[in-house]
mmCIF file of C-alpha atoms in Angstrom:
data_model
loop_
_atom_site.group_PDB
_atom_site.id
_atom_site.type_symbol
_atom_site.label_atom_id
_atom_site.label_comp_id
_atom_site.label_asym_id
_atom_site.label_seq_id
_atom_site.Cartn_x
_atom_site.Cartn_y
_atom_site.Cartn_z
ATOM 1 C CA UNK H 1 -12.123 -4.143 -24.014
ATOM 2 C CA UNK H 2 -8.936 -4.409 -21.971
ATOM 3 C CA UNK H 3 -6.852 -4.904 -25.114
ATOM 4 C CA UNK H 4 -8.352 -1.757 -26.615
ATOM 5 C CA UNK H 5 -7.539 0.168 -23.442
ATOM 6 C CA UNK H 6 -3.973 -1.091 -23.384
ATOM 7 C CA UNK H 7 -3.430 -0.153 -27.033
ATOM 8 C CA UNK H 8 -4.717 3.348 -26.296
ATOM 9 C CA UNK H 9 -2.346 3.733 -23.379
ATOM 10 C CA UNK H 10 0.780 2.298 -25.010
ATOM 11 C CA UNK H 11 0.555 3.447 -28.645
ATOM 12 C CA UNK H 12 2.063 6.886 -28.060
ATOM 13 C CA UNK H 13 5.685 5.694 -27.860
ATOM 14 C CA UNK H 14 8.291 4.099 -25.678
ATOM 15 C CA UNK H 15 8.691 6.732 -22.995
ATOM 16 C CA UNK H 16 6.975 6.326 -19.631
ATOM 17 C CA UNK H 17 5.489 9.788 -19.729
ATOM 18 C CA UNK H 18 2.505 8.850 -21.957
ATOM 19 C CA UNK H 19 0.140 11.112 -23.784
ATOM 20 C CA UNK H 20 -3.109 9.407 -22.881
ATOM 21 C CA UNK H 21 -5.294 12.453 -23.401
ATOM 22 C CA UNK H 22 -7.164 10.715 -26.238
ATOM 23 C CA UNK H 23 -8.934 8.546 -23.697
ATOM 24 C CA UNK H 24 -12.382 9.726 -22.671
ATOM 25 C CA UNK H 25 -12.477 11.955 -19.631
ATOM 26 C CA UNK H 26 -15.608 11.809 -17.525
ATOM 27 C CA UNK H 27 -16.621 15.399 -16.780
ATOM 28 C CA UNK H 28 -19.136 14.069 -14.314
ATOM 29 C CA UNK H 29 -16.403 13.031 -11.873
ATOM 30 C CA UNK H 30 -17.564 14.100 -8.435
ATOM 31 C CA UNK H 31 -15.293 15.917 -6.052
ATOM 32 C CA UNK H 32 -14.230 14.049 -2.960
ATOM 33 C CA UNK H 33 -16.689 14.014 -0.080
ATOM 34 C CA UNK H 34 -13.891 15.375 2.109
ATOM 35 C CA UNK H 35 -15.197 18.880 1.456
ATOM 36 C CA UNK H 36 -18.793 18.147 2.487
ATOM 37 C CA UNK H 37 -20.229 20.336 5.276
ATOM 38 C CA UNK H 38 -20.857 17.471 7.684
ATOM 39 C CA UNK H 39 -17.161 16.625 7.650
ATOM 40 C CA UNK H 40 -16.142 20.200 8.362
ATOM 41 C CA UNK H 41 -18.328 20.189 11.465
ATOM 42 C CA UNK H 42 -16.684 17.114 12.979
ATOM 43 C CA UNK H 43 -14.818 17.480 16.248
ATOM 44 C CA UNK H 44 -11.707 15.357 16.377
ATOM 45 C CA UNK H 45 -11.433 12.872 19.225
ATOM 46 C CA UNK H 46 -8.016 11.187 19.553
ATOM 47 C CA UNK H 47 -8.151 7.462 18.933
ATOM 48 C CA UNK H 48 -7.445 5.014 21.735
ATOM 49 C CA UNK H 49 -5.367 1.930 20.976
ATOM 50 C CA UNK H 50 -4.699 -1.341 22.730
ATOM 51 C CA UNK H 51 -1.095 -2.267 23.482
ATOM 52 C CA UNK H 52 0.975 -3.540 20.505
ATOM 53 C CA UNK H 53 1.064 -7.318 20.112
ATOM 54 C CA UNK H 54 4.184 -9.103 18.859
ATOM 55 C CA UNK H 55 3.322 -11.322 15.875
ATOM 56 C CA UNK H 56 6.829 -12.447 14.831
ATOM 57 C CA UNK H 57 10.232 -11.583 16.292
ATOM 58 C CA UNK H 58 12.073 -11.825 12.939
ATOM 59 C CA UNK H 59 13.698 -9.009 10.991
ATOM 60 C CA UNK H 60 10.899 -7.558 8.824
ATOM 61 C CA UNK H 61 11.201 -6.239 5.265
ATOM 62 C CA UNK H 62 7.601 -5.964 4.057
ATOM 63 C CA UNK H 63 4.042 -6.206 5.432
ATOM 64 C CA UNK H 64 0.583 -6.411 3.917
ATOM 65 C CA UNK H 65 -2.390 -6.366 6.302
ATOM 66 C CA UNK H 66 -5.817 -7.254 4.891
ATOM 67 C CA UNK H 67 -9.311 -7.295 6.374
ATOM 68 C CA UNK H 68 -12.322 -9.407 5.409
ATOM 69 C CA UNK H 69 -15.127 -7.158 6.652
ATOM 70 C CA UNK H 70 -17.921 -9.606 5.942
ATOM 71 C CA UNK H 71 -16.243 -12.318 8.019
ATOM 72 C CA UNK H 72 -14.839 -9.781 10.518
ATOM 73 C CA UNK H 73 -11.296 -11.182 10.384
ATOM 74 C CA UNK H 74 -7.805 -10.117 9.329
ATOM 75 C CA UNK H 75 -4.547 -11.595 8.118
ATOM 76 C CA UNK H 76 -0.953 -10.506 7.554
ATOM 77 C CA UNK H 77 1.448 -11.437 4.772
ATOM 78 C CA UNK H 78 5.013 -10.455 5.515
ATOM 79 C CA UNK H 79 8.616 -10.994 4.505
ATOM 80 C CA UNK H 80 11.357 -11.771 7.008
ATOM 81 C CA UNK H 81 15.102 -11.584 6.465
ATOM 82 C CA UNK H 82 17.952 -13.458 8.097
ATOM 83 C CA UNK H 83 21.524 -14.561 7.399
ATOM 84 C CA UNK H 84 22.261 -18.233 6.879
ATOM 85 C CA UNK H 85 25.804 -19.408 6.114
ATOM 86 C CA UNK H 86 26.767 -15.879 5.148
ATOM 87 C CA UNK H 87 23.844 -15.408 2.744
ATOM 88 C CA UNK H 88 20.718 -13.282 3.099
ATOM 89 C CA UNK H 89 17.545 -15.355 3.073
ATOM 90 C CA UNK H 90 13.998 -13.992 2.784
ATOM 91 C CA UNK H 91 10.893 -15.902 3.816
ATOM 92 C CA UNK H 92 7.320 -15.076 2.768
ATOM 93 C CA UNK H 93 4.915 -15.865 5.591
ATOM 94 C CA UNK H 94 1.192 -15.684 6.273
ATOM 95 C CA UNK H 95 -0.432 -15.414 9.668
ATOM 96 C CA UNK H 96 -4.108 -15.143 10.503
ATOM 97 C CA UNK H 97 -4.976 -12.578 13.160
ATOM 98 C CA UNK H 98 -8.191 -11.301 14.701
ATOM 99 C CA UNK H 99 -10.621 -14.196 14.056
ATOM 100 C CA UNK H 100 -8.823 -15.590 10.982
ATOM 101 C CA UNK H 101 -8.406 -19.379 11.321
ATOM 102 C CA UNK H 102 -6.183 -20.114 8.312
ATOM 103 C CA UNK H 103 -3.034 -21.779 9.737
ATOM 104 C CA UNK H 104 0.224 -19.834 9.757
ATOM 105 C CA UNK H 105 2.425 -20.792 6.840
ATOM 106 C CA UNK H 106 5.887 -20.102 5.386
ATOM 107 C CA UNK H 107 5.164 -19.975 1.657
ATOM 108 C CA UNK H 108 8.572 -19.415 0.085
ATOM 109 C CA UNK H 109 12.272 -18.943 0.768
ATOM 110 C CA UNK H 110 14.505 -16.875 -1.506
ATOM 111 C CA UNK H 111 17.957 -15.283 -1.493
ATOM 112 C CA UNK H 112 17.629 -11.523 -1.752
ATOM 113 C CA UNK H 113 19.633 -9.032 0.336
ATOM 114 C CA UNK H 114 17.192 -6.175 -0.322
ATOM 115 C CA UNK H 115 13.951 -7.951 0.376
ATOM 116 C CA UNK H 116 10.825 -7.613 -1.745
ATOM 117 C CA UNK H 117 7.206 -6.585 -1.350
ATOM 118 C CA UNK H 118 4.096 -8.679 -0.781
ATOM 119 C CA UNK H 119 0.395 -7.952 -1.202
ATOM 120 C CA UNK H 120 -2.434 -9.754 0.624
ATOM 121 C CA UNK H 121 -6.170 -9.764 -0.111
ATOM 122 C CA UNK H 122 -9.153 -11.920 0.854
ATOM 123 C CA UNK H 123 -11.236 -13.412 -1.921
ATOM 124 C CA UNK H 124 -14.682 -11.793 -1.427
ATOM 125 C CA UNK H 125 -16.479 -14.967 -2.521
ATOM 126 C CA UNK H 126 -14.523 -17.713 -0.730
ATOM 127 C CA UNK H 127 -13.153 -15.513 2.098
ATOM 128 C CA UNK H 128 -9.800 -17.258 1.690
ATOM 129 C CA UNK H 129 -6.493 -15.349 1.623
ATOM 130 C CA UNK H 130 -4.364 -14.795 -1.486
ATOM 131 C CA UNK H 131 -0.894 -13.266 -1.774
ATOM 132 C CA UNK H 132 1.227 -11.782 -4.569
ATOM 133 C CA UNK H 133 5.010 -11.799 -4.067
ATOM 134 C CA UNK H 134 7.956 -11.765 -6.457
ATOM 135 C CA UNK H 135 6.867 -13.833 -9.482
ATOM 136 C CA UNK H 136 4.183 -15.897 -7.715
ATOM 137 C CA UNK H 137 0.504 -15.688 -6.852
ATOM 138 C CA UNK H 138 -0.532 -17.826 -3.868
ATOM 139 C CA UNK H 139 -4.101 -18.748 -2.976
ATOM 140 C CA UNK H 140 -5.469 -20.813 -0.105
ATOM 141 C CA UNK H 141 -8.294 -23.213 -1.012
ATOM 142 C CA UNK H 142 -9.224 -24.196 2.534
ATOM 143 C CA UNK H 143 -6.742 -27.057 2.705
ATOM 144 C CA UNK H 144 -3.530 -26.131 0.888
ATOM 145 C CA UNK H 145 -1.820 -23.121 -0.641
ATOM 146 C CA UNK H 146 -1.659 -23.226 -4.449
ATOM 147 C CA UNK H 147 0.674 -21.083 -6.541
ATOM 148 C CA UNK H 148 1.019 -19.742 -10.063
ATOM 149 C CA UNK H 149 4.370 -18.536 -11.412
ATOM 150 C CA UNK H 150 4.712 -15.557 -13.790
ATOM 151 C CA UNK H 151 8.359 -15.907 -14.741
ATOM 152 C CA UNK H 152 10.298 -12.638 -14.838
ATOM 153 C CA UNK H 153 7.446 -10.420 -13.591
ATOM 154 C CA UNK H 154 7.480 -8.969 -10.082
ATOM 155 C CA UNK H 155 3.966 -8.969 -8.581
ATOM 156 C CA UNK H 156 3.522 -5.949 -6.298
ATOM 157 C CA UNK H 157 -0.167 -5.217 -5.699
ATOM 158 C CA UNK H 158 -3.179 -7.561 -5.554
ATOM 159 C CA UNK H 159 -6.899 -6.781 -5.592
ATOM 160 C CA UNK H 160 -10.043 -8.767 -6.397
ATOM 161 C CA UNK H 161 -12.445 -7.531 -9.049
ATOM 162 C CA UNK H 162 -15.640 -6.247 -7.345
ATOM 163 C CA UNK H 163 -17.999 -8.033 -9.770
ATOM 164 C CA UNK H 164 -16.205 -11.201 -10.856
ATOM 165 C CA UNK H 165 -14.288 -11.820 -7.602
ATOM 166 C CA UNK H 166 -11.261 -12.750 -9.732
ATOM 167 C CA UNK H 167 -7.709 -11.624 -8.865
ATOM 168 C CA UNK H 168 -5.992 -8.699 -10.591
ATOM 169 C CA UNK H 169 -2.312 -7.935 -10.012
ATOM 170 C CA UNK H 170 -0.176 -4.902 -10.886
ATOM 171 C CA UNK H 171 3.332 -6.010 -11.798
ATOM 172 C CA UNK H 172 6.539 -4.958 -13.510
ATOM 173 C CA UNK H 173 9.217 -6.715 -15.520
ATOM 174 C CA UNK H 174 11.724 -6.724 -12.687
ATOM 175 C CA UNK H 175 15.411 -6.297 -13.561
ATOM 176 C CA UNK H 176 14.775 -5.962 -17.299
ATOM 177 C CA UNK H 177 12.951 -2.981 -18.798
ATOM 178 C CA UNK H 178 10.619 -2.555 -15.781
ATOM 179 C CA UNK H 179 7.493 -2.318 -17.943
ATOM 180 C CA UNK H 180 4.145 -1.961 -16.180
ATOM 181 C CA UNK H 181 1.796 -4.958 -16.523
ATOM 182 C CA UNK H 182 -1.681 -5.930 -15.416
ATOM 183 C CA UNK H 183 -2.285 -9.628 -14.684
ATOM 184 C CA UNK H 184 -5.820 -10.965 -14.317
ATOM 185 C CA UNK H 185 -7.598 -14.303 -14.070
ATOM 186 C CA UNK H 186 -10.813 -14.631 -16.093
ATOM 187 C CA UNK H 187 -12.099 -17.790 -14.430
ATOM 188 C CA UNK H 188 -10.296 -20.113 -16.836
ATOM 189 C CA UNK H 189 -7.012 -18.515 -17.864
ATOM 190 C CA UNK H 190 -4.440 -16.011 -16.690
ATOM 191 C CA UNK H 191 -3.990 -12.936 -18.902
ATOM 192 C CA UNK H 192 -1.021 -10.567 -18.901
ATOM 193 C CA UNK H 193 -1.376 -7.117 -20.499
ATOM 194 C CA UNK H 194 1.267 -4.477 -21.069
ATOM 195 C CA UNK H 195 0.154 -1.091 -19.729
ATOM 196 C CA UNK H 196 3.216 1.082 -20.218
ATOM 197 C CA UNK H 197 6.883 0.870 -21.122
ATOM 198 C CA UNK H 198 9.768 1.574 -18.837
ATOM 199 C CA UNK H 199 10.818 1.975 -15.219
ATOM 200 C CA UNK H 200 7.584 1.113 -13.359
ATOM 201 C CA UNK H 201 7.959 0.295 -9.660
ATOM 202 C CA UNK H 202 6.050 0.331 -6.337
ATOM 203 C CA UNK H 203 2.632 -0.284 -7.906
ATOM 204 C CA UNK H 204 -0.570 0.212 -5.887
ATOM 205 C CA UNK H 205 -3.762 -1.253 -7.419
ATOM 206 C CA UNK H 206 -7.366 -0.417 -6.508
ATOM 207 C CA UNK H 207 -10.825 -0.603 -8.120
ATOM 208 C CA UNK H 208 -13.354 2.225 -8.340
ATOM 209 C CA UNK H 209 -17.150 1.912 -8.049
ATOM 210 C CA UNK H 210 -17.416 1.169 -11.783
ATOM 211 C CA UNK H 211 -15.135 -1.848 -11.294
ATOM 212 C CA UNK H 212 -12.360 -0.141 -13.272
ATOM 213 C CA UNK H 213 -8.773 -0.648 -12.173
ATOM 214 C CA UNK H 214 -6.665 2.292 -10.996
ATOM 215 C CA UNK H 215 -2.902 2.107 -10.436
ATOM 216 C CA UNK H 216 -0.473 4.468 -8.737
ATOM 217 C CA UNK H 217 3.193 3.778 -9.372
ATOM 218 C CA UNK H 218 6.594 5.399 -9.247
ATOM 219 C CA UNK H 219 9.449 5.178 -11.703
ATOM 220 C CA UNK H 220 12.957 4.086 -10.904
ATOM 221 C CA UNK H 221 15.470 6.832 -10.225
ATOM 222 C CA UNK H 222 18.495 6.931 -12.520
ATOM 223 C CA UNK H 223 21.319 9.420 -12.875
ATOM 224 C CA UNK H 224 19.815 11.008 -15.978
ATOM 225 C CA UNK H 225 16.241 11.369 -14.749
ATOM 226 C CA UNK H 226 14.521 11.636 -11.366
ATOM 227 C CA UNK H 227 11.886 9.395 -9.870
ATOM 228 C CA UNK H 228 8.270 10.330 -10.683
ATOM 229 C CA UNK H 229 4.840 9.379 -9.332
ATOM 230 C CA UNK H 230 2.072 8.523 -11.800
ATOM 231 C CA UNK H 231 -1.589 7.574 -11.594
ATOM 232 C CA UNK H 232 -3.232 5.450 -14.292
ATOM 233 C CA UNK H 233 -7.019 5.801 -14.400
ATOM 234 C CA UNK H 234 -8.718 5.348 -17.753
ATOM 235 C CA UNK H 235 -11.628 7.640 -16.853
ATOM 236 C CA UNK H 236 -9.366 10.582 -15.943
ATOM 237 C CA UNK H 237 -6.293 10.417 -18.211
ATOM 238 C CA UNK H 238 -5.175 13.957 -17.422
ATOM 239 C CA UNK H 239 -4.528 12.858 -13.829
ATOM 240 C CA UNK H 240 -1.524 10.818 -15.018
ATOM 241 C CA UNK H 241 1.249 13.035 -13.621
ATOM 242 C CA UNK H 242 1.038 13.291 -9.825
ATOM 243 C CA UNK H 243 4.560 14.281 -8.859
ATOM 244 C CA UNK H 244 7.473 14.869 -11.223
ATOM 245 C CA UNK H 245 10.652 14.633 -9.212
ATOM 246 C CA UNK H 246 14.012 16.326 -9.372
ATOM 247 C CA UNK H 247 17.311 15.564 -7.677
ATOM 248 C CA UNK H 248 16.166 17.339 -4.500
ATOM 249 C CA UNK H 249 12.594 16.087 -4.276
ATOM 250 C CA UNK H 250 11.132 12.834 -5.554
ATOM 251 C CA UNK H 251 8.390 10.452 -4.384
ATOM 252 C CA UNK H 252 8.720 7.114 -2.561
ATOM 253 C CA UNK H 253 6.462 4.700 -0.636
ATOM 254 C CA UNK H 254 3.141 5.612 -2.262
ATOM 255 C CA UNK H 255 -0.272 4.385 -1.082
ATOM 256 C CA UNK H 256 -3.484 4.716 -3.132
ATOM 257 C CA UNK H 257 -7.103 4.978 -1.976
ATOM 258 C CA UNK H 258 -10.305 5.608 -3.966
ATOM 259 C CA UNK H 259 -13.243 7.375 -2.290
ATOM 260 C CA UNK H 260 -16.943 6.578 -2.787
ATOM 261 C CA UNK H 261 -17.175 9.196 -5.571
ATOM 262 C CA UNK H 262 -14.247 7.543 -7.410
ATOM 263 C CA UNK H 263 -11.898 10.349 -6.460
ATOM 264 C CA UNK H 264 -8.262 9.184 -6.159
ATOM 265 C CA UNK H 265 -6.099 9.994 -3.155
ATOM 266 C CA UNK H 266 -2.383 9.196 -2.807
ATOM 267 C CA UNK H 267 -0.002 9.497 0.117
ATOM 268 C CA UNK H 268 3.732 9.305 -0.415
ATOM 269 C CA UNK H 269 7.103 10.072 1.074
ATOM 270 C CA UNK H 270 8.810 13.027 -0.599
ATOM 271 C CA UNK H 271 12.594 13.122 -0.215
ATOM 272 C CA UNK H 272 12.688 16.932 -0.031
ATOM 273 C CA UNK H 273 14.561 18.261 2.995
ATOM 274 C CA UNK H 274 14.421 15.745 5.828
ATOM 275 C CA UNK H 275 11.502 13.906 4.285
ATOM 276 C CA UNK H 276 7.841 14.870 3.931
ATOM 277 C CA UNK H 277 4.670 12.818 4.163
ATOM 278 C CA UNK H 278 2.669 14.235 1.287
ATOM 279 C CA UNK H 279 -1.008 13.846 0.444
ATOM 280 C CA UNK H 280 -2.374 14.356 -3.079
ATOM 281 C CA UNK H 281 -6.070 14.557 -3.983
ATOM 282 C CA UNK H 282 -7.536 14.867 -7.486
ATOM 283 C CA UNK H 283 -10.070 17.720 -7.488
ATOM 284 C CA UNK H 284 -11.546 16.994 -10.919
ATOM 285 C CA UNK H 285 -9.039 19.158 -12.793
ATOM 286 C CA UNK H 286 -5.656 18.796 -11.115
ATOM 287 C CA UNK H 287 -3.824 17.254 -8.183
ATOM 288 C CA UNK H 288 -3.970 19.230 -4.963
ATOM 289 C CA UNK H 289 -0.936 18.342 -2.845
ATOM 290 C CA UNK H 290 -0.212 19.247 0.757
ATOM 291 C CA UNK H 291 2.317 18.346 3.413
ATOM 292 C CA UNK H 292 0.994 16.213 6.260
ATOM 293 C CA UNK H 293 4.209 16.155 8.291
ATOM 294 C CA UNK H 294 7.850 17.063 7.689
ATOM 295 C CA UNK H 295 11.184 15.910 9.151
ATOM 296 C CA UNK H 296 10.104 12.297 8.697
ATOM 297 C CA UNK H 297 13.406 10.743 7.671
ATOM 298 C CA UNK H 298 16.005 12.814 9.486
ATOM 299 C CA UNK H 299 19.556 11.472 9.694
ATOM 300 C CA UNK H 300 18.358 7.850 9.768
ATOM 301 C CA UNK H 301 17.138 7.918 6.143
ATOM 302 C CA UNK H 302 14.928 4.908 6.741
ATOM 303 C CA UNK H 303 11.375 5.924 7.581
ATOM 304 C CA UNK H 304 8.401 7.369 5.767
ATOM 305 C CA UNK H 305 6.513 4.138 5.148
ATOM 306 C CA UNK H 306 2.841 5.106 4.854
ATOM 307 C CA UNK H 307 -0.612 3.594 4.419
ATOM 308 C CA UNK H 308 -3.621 5.636 3.226
ATOM 309 C CA UNK H 309 -7.283 4.885 3.966
ATOM 310 C CA UNK H 310 -10.577 6.717 3.359
ATOM 311 C CA UNK H 311 -13.182 6.306 6.096
ATOM 312 C CA UNK H 312 -16.963 6.059 5.670
ATOM 313 C CA UNK H 313 -17.273 9.856 5.994
ATOM 314 C CA UNK H 314 -14.752 10.502 3.227
ATOM 315 C CA UNK H 315 -11.893 11.532 5.501
ATOM 316 C CA UNK H 316 -8.334 10.527 4.522
ATOM 317 C CA UNK H 317 -6.380 8.740 7.244
ATOM 318 C CA UNK H 318 -2.646 8.096 6.923
ATOM 319 C CA UNK H 319 -0.563 5.906 9.198
ATOM 320 C CA UNK H 320 3.177 6.363 8.784
ATOM 321 C CA UNK H 321 6.532 5.827 10.428
ATOM 322 C CA UNK H 322 8.921 8.496 11.649
ATOM 323 C CA UNK H 323 12.679 8.471 12.123
ATOM 324 C CA UNK H 324 12.365 8.837 15.909
ATOM 325 C CA UNK H 325 10.626 5.477 16.326
ATOM 326 C CA UNK H 326 7.032 6.750 16.205
ATOM 327 C CA UNK H 327 4.130 5.158 14.392
ATOM 328 C CA UNK H 328 1.873 8.126 13.672
ATOM 329 C CA UNK H 329 -1.661 8.583 12.407
ATOM 330 C CA UNK H 330 -3.017 11.695 10.674
ATOM 331 C CA UNK H 331 -6.717 12.314 9.980
ATOM 332 C CA UNK H 332 -7.899 15.217 7.833
ATOM 333 C CA UNK H 333 -10.772 17.112 9.461
ATOM 334 C CA UNK H 334 -11.909 19.866 7.120
ATOM 335 C CA UNK H 335 -8.685 21.590 6.049
ATOM 336 C CA UNK H 336 -6.622 20.522 9.070
ATOM 337 C CA UNK H 337 -4.606 17.383 9.721
ATOM 338 C CA UNK H 338 -5.077 16.008 13.232
ATOM 339 C CA UNK H 339 -2.059 13.905 14.191
ATOM 340 C CA UNK H 340 -1.181 11.633 17.059
ATOM 341 C CA UNK H 341 1.440 9.046 17.959
ATOM 342 C CA UNK H 342 -0.116 5.621 18.393
ATOM 343 C CA UNK H 343 3.027 3.820 19.538
ATOM 344 C CA UNK H 344 6.678 4.653 20.085
ATOM 345 C CA UNK H 345 9.831 2.591 20.037
ATOM 346 C CA UNK H 346 12.770 3.981 22.015
ATOM 347 C CA UNK H 347 15.536 3.035 19.602
ATOM 348 C CA UNK H 348 18.166 5.168 21.402
ATOM 349 C CA UNK H 349 18.551 2.413 23.989
ATOM 350 C CA UNK H 350 19.863 0.037 21.343
ATOM 351 C CA UNK H 351 22.499 -0.286 18.658
ATOM 352 C CA UNK H 352 23.100 2.799 16.457
ATOM 353 C CA UNK H 353 22.914 0.474 13.437
ATOM 354 C CA UNK H 354 19.205 -0.143 13.960
ATOM 355 C CA UNK H 355 16.865 0.625 11.054
ATOM 356 C CA UNK H 356 13.257 0.997 12.167
ATOM 357 C CA UNK H 357 10.346 1.085 11.568
ATOM 358 C CA UNK H 358 10.588 0.069 7.924
ATOM 359 C CA UNK H 359 7.040 -0.827 6.885
ATOM 360 C CA UNK H 360 3.470 0.044 7.844
ATOM 361 C CA UNK H 361 0.142 -1.385 6.669
ATOM 362 C CA UNK H 362 -3.297 -0.427 7.986
ATOM 363 C CA UNK H 363 -6.975 -1.290 7.490
ATOM 364 C CA UNK H 364 -10.285 0.233 8.567
ATOM 365 C CA UNK H 365 -12.918 -1.963 10.186
ATOM 366 C CA UNK H 366 -16.689 -1.686 9.815
ATOM 367 C CA UNK H 367 -16.844 0.995 12.518
ATOM 368 C CA UNK H 368 -13.969 3.044 11.022
ATOM 369 C CA UNK H 369 -11.564 1.682 13.605
ATOM 370 C CA UNK H 370 -7.876 1.387 12.709
ATOM 371 C CA UNK H 371 -5.828 -1.814 12.794
ATOM 372 C CA UNK H 372 -2.152 -1.222 12.013
ATOM 373 C CA UNK H 373 0.720 -3.639 11.418
ATOM 374 C CA UNK H 374 4.291 -2.374 11.466
ATOM 375 C CA UNK H 375 7.706 -3.949 11.165
ATOM 376 C CA UNK H 376 10.949 -3.253 13.001
ATOM 377 C CA UNK H 377 14.234 -4.142 11.350
ATOM 378 C CA UNK H 378 17.622 -4.075 13.081
ATOM 379 C CA UNK H 379 21.152 -5.060 12.183
ATOM 380 C CA UNK H 380 21.806 -8.772 12.128
ATOM 381 C CA UNK H 381 23.949 -8.389 15.260
ATOM 382 C CA UNK H 382 21.007 -7.109 17.295
ATOM 383 C CA UNK H 383 18.070 -9.489 16.753
ATOM 384 C CA UNK H 384 16.259 -8.610 19.984
ATOM 385 C CA UNK H 385 14.764 -5.459 18.492
ATOM 386 C CA UNK H 386 13.368 -6.970 15.305
ATOM 387 C CA UNK H 387 9.690 -7.769 15.024
ATOM 388 C CA UNK H 388 6.296 -7.608 13.400
ATOM 389 C CA UNK H 389 3.720 -5.916 15.605
ATOM 390 C CA UNK H 390 -0.036 -5.438 15.416
ATOM 391 C CA UNK H 391 -1.794 -2.559 17.142
ATOM 392 C CA UNK H 392 -5.571 -2.100 17.055
ATOM 393 C CA UNK H 393 -7.890 0.694 18.038
ATOM 394 C CA UNK H 394 -10.009 -0.272 21.025
ATOM 395 C CA UNK H 395 -13.125 -2.270 20.094
ATOM 396 C CA UNK H 396 -11.877 -2.429 16.504
ATOM 397 C CA UNK H 397 -13.819 -5.549 15.520
ATOM 398 C CA UNK H 398 -17.117 -4.733 17.168
ATOM 399 C CA UNK H 399 -20.016 -4.716 14.724
ATOM 400 C CA UNK H 400 -22.095 -1.569 14.266
ATOM 401 C CA UNK H 401 -25.246 -3.371 15.311
ATOM 402 C CA UNK H 402 -23.709 -4.447 18.622
ATOM 403 C CA UNK H 403 -22.604 -1.110 19.958
ATOM 404 C CA UNK H 404 -23.380 2.573 19.818
ATOM 405 C CA UNK H 405 -21.435 4.503 17.124
#
């Protein structure tokens, strides 16, 4: 079945902008529950957070925070960067937080001045962590970390199949033609399938309620064509084009979420003006896009990292970084975005070469409480302001049965 799907997607030619309209479109796709009357009647109450906790004082390039709801625990995969003997060195690390007992571990060391991305998920069957980073998939078996190498592919987004509990990974052919690939394990063998040709980057993989994969991804930005944002969902092929960029406005830092009615939602940084946090929702016929907050990047040109979640009531929640040192959270109530600052870093007291915050990753607990990890990255000459921090909404890990909602 997957091979048939891939052939349908890739047979139209060698350009990224695919005509995939021949795929079946489900007219029964429900609109997002965001517009339901009970949501419109909600009164917004600002969230209360505990103080940020320092997890690692290294320079941070990438973070992936994951939650195992059944076991009520969390973990963080992250990439640090330092200079050794004049060379940039990245380290992939795992740390269990909030009830997770897996020992902390440095999984790999690589030379890369620009860093890379990592993606963490808990196996729903074994409740053990797994990580995708660069060309490797890492999985913890309860005693040791095992790894599988995929050669020239860059593994950017990991998710476990809802029915088989097997890992699926969205990847691209890094440094070559940047083709988009899907990697999956079938219980015996690893399979690699080509999804689309050319310039895929920043993949975000999720599954819908039918256990079908959905991928949001951007293209690389070259002189002769701008960066675009695409969404690959085999049940709604006409949702493929989310944002087509130009030299003044193109998408970065996308985050994908699927609601309970299989409606896709994407947040992303738009480079227009001083930077916009944008939110796009598929309404069954087209993408509806709105600005959540502007002036995100400012003169620092470093912020706009964002993480999108959908709560149990169907409300989109975006955590994101701002150029002034804020970590912000925006919740859509009806047609209005309610925003608040959950923590602030006063960067003006430090070196003007500081770049922060550079990455944000958030999860929602059983009671729709937010846990957010964010990374600060400074110049190598100012290590005291680097760090990976974790900030949690008060009573985040309390079970529903143990407290009043």
